[in-house]
Coordinates of C-alpha atoms in Angstrom, one line a residue:
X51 CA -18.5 -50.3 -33.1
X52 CA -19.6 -47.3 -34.8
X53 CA -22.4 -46.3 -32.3
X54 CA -19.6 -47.2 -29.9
X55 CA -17.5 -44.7 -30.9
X56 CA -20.0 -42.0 -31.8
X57 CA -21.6 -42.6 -28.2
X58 CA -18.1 -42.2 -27.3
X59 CA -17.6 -39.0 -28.6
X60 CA -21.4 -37.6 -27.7
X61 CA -20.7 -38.1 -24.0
X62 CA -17.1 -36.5 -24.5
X63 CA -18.6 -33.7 -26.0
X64 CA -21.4 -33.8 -23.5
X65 CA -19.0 -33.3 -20.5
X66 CA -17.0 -30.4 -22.2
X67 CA -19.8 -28.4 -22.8
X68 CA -20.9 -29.5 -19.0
X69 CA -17.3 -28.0 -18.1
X70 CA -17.7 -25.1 -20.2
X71 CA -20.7 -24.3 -17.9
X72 CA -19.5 -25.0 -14.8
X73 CA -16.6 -22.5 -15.7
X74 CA -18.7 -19.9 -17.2
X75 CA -21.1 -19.7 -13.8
X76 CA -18.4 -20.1 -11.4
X77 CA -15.4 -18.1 -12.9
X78 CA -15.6 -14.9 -10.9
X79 CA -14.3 -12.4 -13.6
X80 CA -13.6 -8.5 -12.9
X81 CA -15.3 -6.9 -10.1
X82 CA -16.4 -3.2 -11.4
X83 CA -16.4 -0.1 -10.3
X84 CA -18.1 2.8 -12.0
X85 CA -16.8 6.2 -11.0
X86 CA -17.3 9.2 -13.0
X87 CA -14.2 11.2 -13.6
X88 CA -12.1 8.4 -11.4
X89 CA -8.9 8.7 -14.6
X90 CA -9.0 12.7 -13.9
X91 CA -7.2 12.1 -10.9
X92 CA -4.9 9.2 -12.1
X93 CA -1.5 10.1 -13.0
X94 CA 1.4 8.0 -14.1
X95 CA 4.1 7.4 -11.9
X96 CA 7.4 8.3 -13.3
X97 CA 10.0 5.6 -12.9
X98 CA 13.2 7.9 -11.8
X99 CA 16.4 8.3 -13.8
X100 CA 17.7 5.4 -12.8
X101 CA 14.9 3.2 -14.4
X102 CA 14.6 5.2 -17.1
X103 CA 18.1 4.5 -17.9
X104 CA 17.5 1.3 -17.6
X105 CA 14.5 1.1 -20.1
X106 CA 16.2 3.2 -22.9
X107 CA 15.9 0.9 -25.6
X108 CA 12.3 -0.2 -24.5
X109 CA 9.4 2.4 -25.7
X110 CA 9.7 6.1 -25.7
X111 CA 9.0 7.2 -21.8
X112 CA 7.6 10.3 -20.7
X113 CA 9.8 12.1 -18.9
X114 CA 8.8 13.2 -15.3
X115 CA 6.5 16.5 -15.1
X116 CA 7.5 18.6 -12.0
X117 CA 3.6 19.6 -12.0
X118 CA 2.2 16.5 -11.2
X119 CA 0.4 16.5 -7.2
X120 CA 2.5 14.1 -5.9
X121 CA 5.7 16.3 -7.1
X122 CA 4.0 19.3 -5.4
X123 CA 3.4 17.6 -2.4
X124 CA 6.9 16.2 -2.0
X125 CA 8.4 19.8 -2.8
X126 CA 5.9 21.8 -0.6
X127 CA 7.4 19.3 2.6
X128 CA 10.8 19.9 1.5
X129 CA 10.0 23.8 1.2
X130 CA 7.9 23.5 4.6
X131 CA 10.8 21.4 6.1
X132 CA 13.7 24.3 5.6
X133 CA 11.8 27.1 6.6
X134 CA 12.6 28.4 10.4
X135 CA 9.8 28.2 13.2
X136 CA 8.1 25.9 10.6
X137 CA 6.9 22.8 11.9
X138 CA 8.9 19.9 10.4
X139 CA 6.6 18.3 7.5
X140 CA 7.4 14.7 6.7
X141 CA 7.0 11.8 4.8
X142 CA 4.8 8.1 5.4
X143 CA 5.3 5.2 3.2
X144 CA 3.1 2.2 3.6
X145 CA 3.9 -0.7 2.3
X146 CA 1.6 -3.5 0.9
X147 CA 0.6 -6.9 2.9
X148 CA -2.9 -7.6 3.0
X149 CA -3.7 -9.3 6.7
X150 CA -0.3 -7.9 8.0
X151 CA -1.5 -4.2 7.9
X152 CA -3.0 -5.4 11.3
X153 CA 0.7 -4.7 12.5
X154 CA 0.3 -1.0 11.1
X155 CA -3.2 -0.3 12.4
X156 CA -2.2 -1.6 15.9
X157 CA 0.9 0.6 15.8
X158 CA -0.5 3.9 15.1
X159 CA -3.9 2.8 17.4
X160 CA -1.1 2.5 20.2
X161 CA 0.9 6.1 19.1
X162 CA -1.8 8.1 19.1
X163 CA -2.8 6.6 22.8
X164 CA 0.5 7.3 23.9
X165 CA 0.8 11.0 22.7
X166 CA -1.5 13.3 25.3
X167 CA -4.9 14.3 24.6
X168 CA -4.5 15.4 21.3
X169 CA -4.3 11.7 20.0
X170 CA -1.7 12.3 16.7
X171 CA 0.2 9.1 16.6
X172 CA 3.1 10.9 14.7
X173 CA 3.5 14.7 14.5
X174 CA 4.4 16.8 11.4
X175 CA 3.6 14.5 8.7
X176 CA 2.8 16.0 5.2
X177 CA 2.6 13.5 2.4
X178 CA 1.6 9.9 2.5
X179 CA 1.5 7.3 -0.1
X180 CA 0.2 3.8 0.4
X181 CA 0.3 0.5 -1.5
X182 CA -2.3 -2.3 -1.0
X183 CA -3.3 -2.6 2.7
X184 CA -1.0 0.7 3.0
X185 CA -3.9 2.8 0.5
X186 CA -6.7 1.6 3.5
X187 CA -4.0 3.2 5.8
X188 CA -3.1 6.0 4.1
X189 CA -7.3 6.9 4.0
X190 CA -8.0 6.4 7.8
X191 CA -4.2 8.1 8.9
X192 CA -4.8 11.1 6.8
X193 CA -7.4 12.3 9.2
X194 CA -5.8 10.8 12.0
X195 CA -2.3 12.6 11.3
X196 CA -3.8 15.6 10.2
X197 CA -3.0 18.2 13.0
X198 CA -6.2 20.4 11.4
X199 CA -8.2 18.1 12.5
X200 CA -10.4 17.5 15.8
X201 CA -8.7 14.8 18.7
X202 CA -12.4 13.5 18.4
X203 CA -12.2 13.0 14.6
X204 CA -8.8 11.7 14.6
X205 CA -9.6 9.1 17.3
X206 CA -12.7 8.1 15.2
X207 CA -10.5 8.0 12.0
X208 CA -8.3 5.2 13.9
X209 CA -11.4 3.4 15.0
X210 CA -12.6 2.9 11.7
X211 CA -8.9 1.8 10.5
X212 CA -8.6 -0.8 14.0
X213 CA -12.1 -1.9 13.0
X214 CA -11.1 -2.4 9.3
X215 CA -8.2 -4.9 10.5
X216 CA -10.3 -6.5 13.3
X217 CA -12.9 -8.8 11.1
X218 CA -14.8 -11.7 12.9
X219 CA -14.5 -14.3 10.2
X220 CA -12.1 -14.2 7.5
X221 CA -15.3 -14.4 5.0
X222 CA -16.1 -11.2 6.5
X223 CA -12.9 -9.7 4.0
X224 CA -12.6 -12.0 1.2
X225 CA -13.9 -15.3 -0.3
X226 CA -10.8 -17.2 -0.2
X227 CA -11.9 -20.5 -2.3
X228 CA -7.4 -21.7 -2.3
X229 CA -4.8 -21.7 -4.9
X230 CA -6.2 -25.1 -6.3
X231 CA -9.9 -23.5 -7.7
X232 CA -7.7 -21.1 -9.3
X233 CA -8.0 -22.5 -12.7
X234 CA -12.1 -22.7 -12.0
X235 CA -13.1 -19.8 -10.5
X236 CA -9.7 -17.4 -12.1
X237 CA -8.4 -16.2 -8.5
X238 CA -7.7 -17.7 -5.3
X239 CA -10.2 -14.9 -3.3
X240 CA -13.3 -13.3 -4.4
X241 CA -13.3 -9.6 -3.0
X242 CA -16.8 -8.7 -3.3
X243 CA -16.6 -9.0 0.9
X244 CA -13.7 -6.4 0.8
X245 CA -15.6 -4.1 -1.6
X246 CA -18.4 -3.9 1.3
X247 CA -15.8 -3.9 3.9
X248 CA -14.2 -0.9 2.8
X249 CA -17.0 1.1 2.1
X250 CA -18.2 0.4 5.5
X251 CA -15.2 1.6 7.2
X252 CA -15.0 4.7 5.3
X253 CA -18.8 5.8 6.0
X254 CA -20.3 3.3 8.2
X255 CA -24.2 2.9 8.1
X256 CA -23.7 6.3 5.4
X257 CA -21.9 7.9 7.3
X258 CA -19.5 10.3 5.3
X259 CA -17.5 12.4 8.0
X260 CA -14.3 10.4 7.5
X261 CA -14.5 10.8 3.8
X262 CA -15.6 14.7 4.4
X263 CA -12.4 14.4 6.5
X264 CA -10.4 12.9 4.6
X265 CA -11.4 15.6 1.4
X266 CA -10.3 18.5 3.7
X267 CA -6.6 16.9 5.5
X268 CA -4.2 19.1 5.3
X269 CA -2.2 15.8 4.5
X270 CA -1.5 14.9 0.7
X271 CA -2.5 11.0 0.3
X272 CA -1.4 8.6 -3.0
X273 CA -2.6 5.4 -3.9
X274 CA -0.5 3.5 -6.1
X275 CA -1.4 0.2 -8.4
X276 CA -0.5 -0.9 -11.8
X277 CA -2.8 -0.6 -15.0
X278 CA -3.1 -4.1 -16.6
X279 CA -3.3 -2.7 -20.6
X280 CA -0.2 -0.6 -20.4
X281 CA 2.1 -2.4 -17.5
X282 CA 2.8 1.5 -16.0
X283 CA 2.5 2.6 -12.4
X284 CA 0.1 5.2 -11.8
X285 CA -1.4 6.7 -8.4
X286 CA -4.6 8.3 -7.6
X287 CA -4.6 11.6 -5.8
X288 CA -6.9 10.6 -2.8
X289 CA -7.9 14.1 -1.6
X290 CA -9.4 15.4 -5.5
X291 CA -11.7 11.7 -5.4
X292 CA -14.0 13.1 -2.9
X293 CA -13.2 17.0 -3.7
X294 CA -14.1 16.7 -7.4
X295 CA -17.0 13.9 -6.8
X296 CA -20.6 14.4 -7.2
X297 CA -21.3 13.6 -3.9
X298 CA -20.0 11.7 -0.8
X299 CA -21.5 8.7 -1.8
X300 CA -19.4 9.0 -5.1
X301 CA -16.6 9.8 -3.6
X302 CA -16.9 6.7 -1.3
X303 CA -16.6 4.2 -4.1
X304 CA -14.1 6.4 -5.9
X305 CA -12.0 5.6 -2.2
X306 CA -12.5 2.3 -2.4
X307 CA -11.7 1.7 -6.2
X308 CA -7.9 3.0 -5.6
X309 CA -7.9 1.1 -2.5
X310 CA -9.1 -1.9 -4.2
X311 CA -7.1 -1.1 -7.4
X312 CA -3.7 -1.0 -5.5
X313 CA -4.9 -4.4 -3.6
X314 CA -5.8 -6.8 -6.7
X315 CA -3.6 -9.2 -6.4
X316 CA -3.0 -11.1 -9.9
X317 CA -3.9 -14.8 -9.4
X318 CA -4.2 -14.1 -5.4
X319 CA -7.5 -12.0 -5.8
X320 CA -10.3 -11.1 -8.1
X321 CA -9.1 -8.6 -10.8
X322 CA -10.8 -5.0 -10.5
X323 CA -11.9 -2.6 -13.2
X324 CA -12.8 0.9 -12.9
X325 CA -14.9 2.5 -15.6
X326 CA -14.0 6.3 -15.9
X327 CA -16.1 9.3 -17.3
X328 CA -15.3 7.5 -21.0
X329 CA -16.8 4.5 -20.0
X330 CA -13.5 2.5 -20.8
X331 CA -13.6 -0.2 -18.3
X332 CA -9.8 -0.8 -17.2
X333 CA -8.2 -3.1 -15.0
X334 CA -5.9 -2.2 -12.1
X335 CA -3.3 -4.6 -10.9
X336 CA -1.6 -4.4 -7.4
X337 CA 1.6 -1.8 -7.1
X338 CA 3.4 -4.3 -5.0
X339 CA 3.5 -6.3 -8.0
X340 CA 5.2 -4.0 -10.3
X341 CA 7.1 -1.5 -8.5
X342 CA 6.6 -2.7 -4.7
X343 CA 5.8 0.4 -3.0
X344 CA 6.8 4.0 -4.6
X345 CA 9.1 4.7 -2.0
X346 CA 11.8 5.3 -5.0
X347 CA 9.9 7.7 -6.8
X348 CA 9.0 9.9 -3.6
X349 CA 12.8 9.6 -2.4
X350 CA 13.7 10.8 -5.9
X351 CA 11.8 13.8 -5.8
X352 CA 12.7 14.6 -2.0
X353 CA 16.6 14.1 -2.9
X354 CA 16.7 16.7 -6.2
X355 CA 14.4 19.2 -3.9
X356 CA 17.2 19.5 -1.3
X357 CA 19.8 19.8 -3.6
X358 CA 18.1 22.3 -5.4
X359 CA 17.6 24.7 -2.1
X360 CA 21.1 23.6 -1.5
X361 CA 22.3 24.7 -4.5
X362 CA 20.3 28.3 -4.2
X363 CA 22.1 28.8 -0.9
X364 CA 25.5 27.7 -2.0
X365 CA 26.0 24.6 -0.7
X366 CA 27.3 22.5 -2.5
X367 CA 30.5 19.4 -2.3
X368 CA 33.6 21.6 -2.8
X369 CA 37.1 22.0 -1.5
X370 CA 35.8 23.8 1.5
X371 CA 32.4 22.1 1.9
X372 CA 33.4 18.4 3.0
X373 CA 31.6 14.9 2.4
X374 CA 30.5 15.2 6.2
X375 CA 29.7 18.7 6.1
X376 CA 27.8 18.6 3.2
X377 CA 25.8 14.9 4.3
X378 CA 24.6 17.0 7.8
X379 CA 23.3 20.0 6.1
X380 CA 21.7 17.7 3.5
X381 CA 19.8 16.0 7.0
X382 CA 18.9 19.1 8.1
X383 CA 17.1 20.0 4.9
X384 CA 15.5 17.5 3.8
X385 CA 12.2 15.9 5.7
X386 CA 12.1 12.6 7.8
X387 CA 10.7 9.3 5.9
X388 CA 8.9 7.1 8.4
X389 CA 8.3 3.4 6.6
X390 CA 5.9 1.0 8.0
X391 CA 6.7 -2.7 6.2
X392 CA 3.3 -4.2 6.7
X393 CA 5.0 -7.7 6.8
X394 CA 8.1 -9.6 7.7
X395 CA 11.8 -9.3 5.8
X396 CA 12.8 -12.5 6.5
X397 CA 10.5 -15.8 5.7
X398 CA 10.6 -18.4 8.3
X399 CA 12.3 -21.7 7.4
X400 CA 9.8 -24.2 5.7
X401 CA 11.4 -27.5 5.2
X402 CA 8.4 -28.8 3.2
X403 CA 9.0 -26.1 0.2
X404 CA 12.5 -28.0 0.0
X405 CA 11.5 -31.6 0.2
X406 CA 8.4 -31.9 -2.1
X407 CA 6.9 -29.6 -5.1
X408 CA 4.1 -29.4 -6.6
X409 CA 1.8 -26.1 -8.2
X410 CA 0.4 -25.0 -4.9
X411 CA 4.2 -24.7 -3.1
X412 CA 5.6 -23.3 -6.0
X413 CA 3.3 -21.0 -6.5
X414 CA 4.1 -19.8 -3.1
X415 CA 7.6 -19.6 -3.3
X416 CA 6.9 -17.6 -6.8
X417 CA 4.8 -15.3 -4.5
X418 CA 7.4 -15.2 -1.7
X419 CA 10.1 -13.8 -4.0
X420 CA 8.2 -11.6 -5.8
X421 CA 6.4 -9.8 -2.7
X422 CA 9.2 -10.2 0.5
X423 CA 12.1 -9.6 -1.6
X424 CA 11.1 -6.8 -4.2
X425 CA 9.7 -5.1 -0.6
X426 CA 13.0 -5.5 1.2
X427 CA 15.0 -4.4 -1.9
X428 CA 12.9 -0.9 -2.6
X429 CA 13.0 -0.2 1.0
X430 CA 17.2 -0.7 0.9
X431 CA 17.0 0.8 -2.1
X432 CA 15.6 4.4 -0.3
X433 CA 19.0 5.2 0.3
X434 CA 20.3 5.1 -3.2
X435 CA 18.1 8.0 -4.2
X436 CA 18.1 9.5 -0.5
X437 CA 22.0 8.8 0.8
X438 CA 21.9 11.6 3.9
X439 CA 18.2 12.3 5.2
X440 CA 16.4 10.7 7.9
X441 CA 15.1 7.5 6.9
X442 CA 13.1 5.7 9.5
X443 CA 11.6 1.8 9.7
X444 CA 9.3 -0.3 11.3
X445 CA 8.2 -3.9 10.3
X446 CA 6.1 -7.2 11.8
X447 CA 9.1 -9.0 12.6
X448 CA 9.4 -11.0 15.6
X449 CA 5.7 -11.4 15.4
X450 CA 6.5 -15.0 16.1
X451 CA 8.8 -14.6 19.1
X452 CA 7.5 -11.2 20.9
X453 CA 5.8 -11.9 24.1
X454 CA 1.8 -12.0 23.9
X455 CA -0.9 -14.1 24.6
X456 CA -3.4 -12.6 22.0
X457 CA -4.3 -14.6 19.0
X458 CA -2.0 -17.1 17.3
X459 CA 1.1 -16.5 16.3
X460 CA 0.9 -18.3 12.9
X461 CA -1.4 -19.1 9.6
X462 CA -1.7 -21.5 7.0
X463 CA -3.3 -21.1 3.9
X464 CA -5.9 -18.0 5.3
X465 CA -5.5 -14.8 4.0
X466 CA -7.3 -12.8 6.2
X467 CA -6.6 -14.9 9.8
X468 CA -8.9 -13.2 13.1
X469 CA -6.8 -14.6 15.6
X470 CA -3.3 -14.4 13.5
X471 CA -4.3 -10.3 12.3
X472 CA -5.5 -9.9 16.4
X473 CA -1.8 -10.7 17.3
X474 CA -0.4 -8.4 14.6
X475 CA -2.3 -5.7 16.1
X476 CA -0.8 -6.6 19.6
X477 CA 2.5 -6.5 17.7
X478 CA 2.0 -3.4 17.1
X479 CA 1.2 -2.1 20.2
X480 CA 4.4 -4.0 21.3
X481 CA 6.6 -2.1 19.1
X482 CA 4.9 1.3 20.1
X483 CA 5.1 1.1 23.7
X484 CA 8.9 -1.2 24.1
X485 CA 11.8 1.2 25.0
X486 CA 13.0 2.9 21.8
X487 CA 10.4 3.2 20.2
X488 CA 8.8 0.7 16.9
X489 CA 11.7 3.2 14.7
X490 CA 14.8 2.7 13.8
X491 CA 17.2 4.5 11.3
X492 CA 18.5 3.4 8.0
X493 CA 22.2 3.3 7.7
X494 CA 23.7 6.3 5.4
X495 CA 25.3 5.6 2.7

């Protein structure tokens, strides 16, 4: 019985430390980047009053600082915007959605055909910030947007960001091994394929003229994501990466470590570090996970510019300035805000999620509500901290019901679906080239 018991016990021990193994070779880990200087151009995102409100009684909060490039950017639109004879100078958000940016890069593809021989998909736009699939935008549409730049160079700019959203094989993007290896391998994707599919876009076969480009766009360009030690939102100024790199092949994979920063994903994809000038390796988690998109904090700081010039000029809600008055001179001043929602806002019916359970289906439904729905709310919420100006939105609704014959109109557990992304990008095109126009304007408040 003895040698029973203690063969017993040799084999369980046997198979944990087999198990151990298995988990130690498989379990994917962090994928690293090493970019010197990479934290130089990483600020911290301020929150807005309203949040900070909220979070009085948390931890002592820095307040925001007015000198920071993103508040610069946002006031030098809003300056740029109320001057006469001055070419309007507007806003782009991009939201997150991994394999829905197809929708986006499809969209602006099909503007820029559609606007003459000088190829800019939308005119006047000054400041962009991007979240997840939106930072891989934001890269290719700062050149492509960017007035300064050559028709040639903005055409090749929305090559690159078409070819980007236009893979072969979905292995060609990530290595997506499911939700149930999770607890094996740490992540449903590896994005070691993504890694080597960004680069390529951005400087194909070492080609760096899109990442010169994108270094010298007159647009300003943000790339949001969430540090993992400290739970804040920060964004990297996209245009000092290459400006302040060694060289363009630095400031490649300093482009694609805020691009892959702001798409990791917790749980979903492999978790990312970047290892800064101190050599303090730190992990970046998605910014759709934390703060959705930073719509709220660009609103914020376009809202107090216009009331500021407002103010200087004497406008101002008095007995002789009305509510109406004073909402249409607040228009007039203060830029438009085009929002792309890479994604739907409504998720289809899915009797399944209501008749069985299990880990897998509620992981998704935990993944539904906190993507779709914190995504729907910041973009509703725009007009809390922005009630009069022009606020702008397209989405990939009706992707389901629009009328195509490219690709397939759904996907199951893919992430990154060839024949679902190709008729996303024909969604796109849809929306451009229907009568009205892929925009349409918020309600004001």
């Amino acid at each position: 019985m003895l040698n029973f018991i203690l063969g017993a016990v040799t084999a369980i021990v046997a198979l944990i430390s087999i198990g151990l193994v298995v988990f130690k070779v498989f379990r994917r880990g962090a994928l690293l980047f090493e970019v010197e200087g990479f934290y130089t151009h990483v600020m911290d995102g301020d929150p807005g009053p309203i949040i900070r409100d909220v979070q009085r009684d948390a931890t002592a909060l820095e307040q925001c600082r007015i000198d920071d490039p993103l508040s610069c950017a946002i006031r030098d639109a809003v300056l740029c915007h109320q001057q006469e004879g001055e070419p309007e100078c507007n806003v782009l958000l991009l939201s997150g959605g991994g394999q829905w940016g197809a929708f986006g890069a499809g969209l602006f593809d099909t503007l820029s055909r559609q606007s003459g021989p000088d190829e800019l998909a939308l005119a006047n736009i000054g400041v962009i910030t991007g979240i997840s699939t939106g930072s891989l935008q934001t890269l290719m549409l700062m050149v492509a947007l960017d007035p300064k730049q050559t028709p040639d160079m903005r055409r090749y700019a929305l090559d690159r960001l078409v070819w980007g959203y236009s893979p072969e094989h979905e292995s060609d993007v990530v290595n997506n091994t499911g939700l149930i290896k999770v607890p094996l391998f740490g992540s449903a994707a590896g994005t070691a394929p993504l890694r080597k599919r960004v680069i390529e876009a951005l400087a194909p076969a070492g080609d760096y003229r899109l990442v010169e480009a994108i270094g010298a766009s007159s647009v300003a360009g943000y790339a949001g994501f969430v540090e993992a030690e400290r739970g804040i939102f920060r964004y990297a100024d996209l245009r000092e990466l290459v400006n302040k790199a060694r060289n363009m092949e630095h400031a490649t994979e300093a482009l694609a470590a805020a691009t892959m920063g702001s798409s990791a994903m917790p749980v979903f994809h492999q978790q990312l570090r970047v290892a800064g000038t101190d050599g303090r390796p730190l992990s970046l988690y998605d910014g759709g996970v934390r703060r959705s998109v930073f719509f709220d904090r660009a609103m914020a700081l376009v809202d107090r510019e216009v009331r500021a010039g407002m103010a200087q000029r004497g406008i101002m809600k008095t007995d002789t300035v009305t509510q109406e008055a004073f909402a249409e001179e607040y228009r007039l001043n203060a830029p438009k805000v085009y929002v792309v929602r890479n994604g739907p806002t409504a998720r289809k019916p899915d009797p399944r999620l209501n008749t069985s359970s299990g880990p897998l289906k509620n992981g998704q439904r935990g993944y539904d509500l906190l993507v779709n729905e914190s995504e729907i709310g910041a973009i509703a919420a725009l007009r809390l901290s922005n009630p009069y100006g022009e606020i702008l939105l397209t989405t990939a609704d009706q992707y389901d019901t629009f009328p195509s014959d490219v690709g397939e109109n759904f996907k199951k557990d893919e992430m990154f679906k060839p024949a679902f992304m190709a008729r996303l990008r024909d969604l796109g095109r849809y929306k451009a080239e229907r009568d009205g126009g892929p925009w349409w304007p918020l309600s004001r408040l």
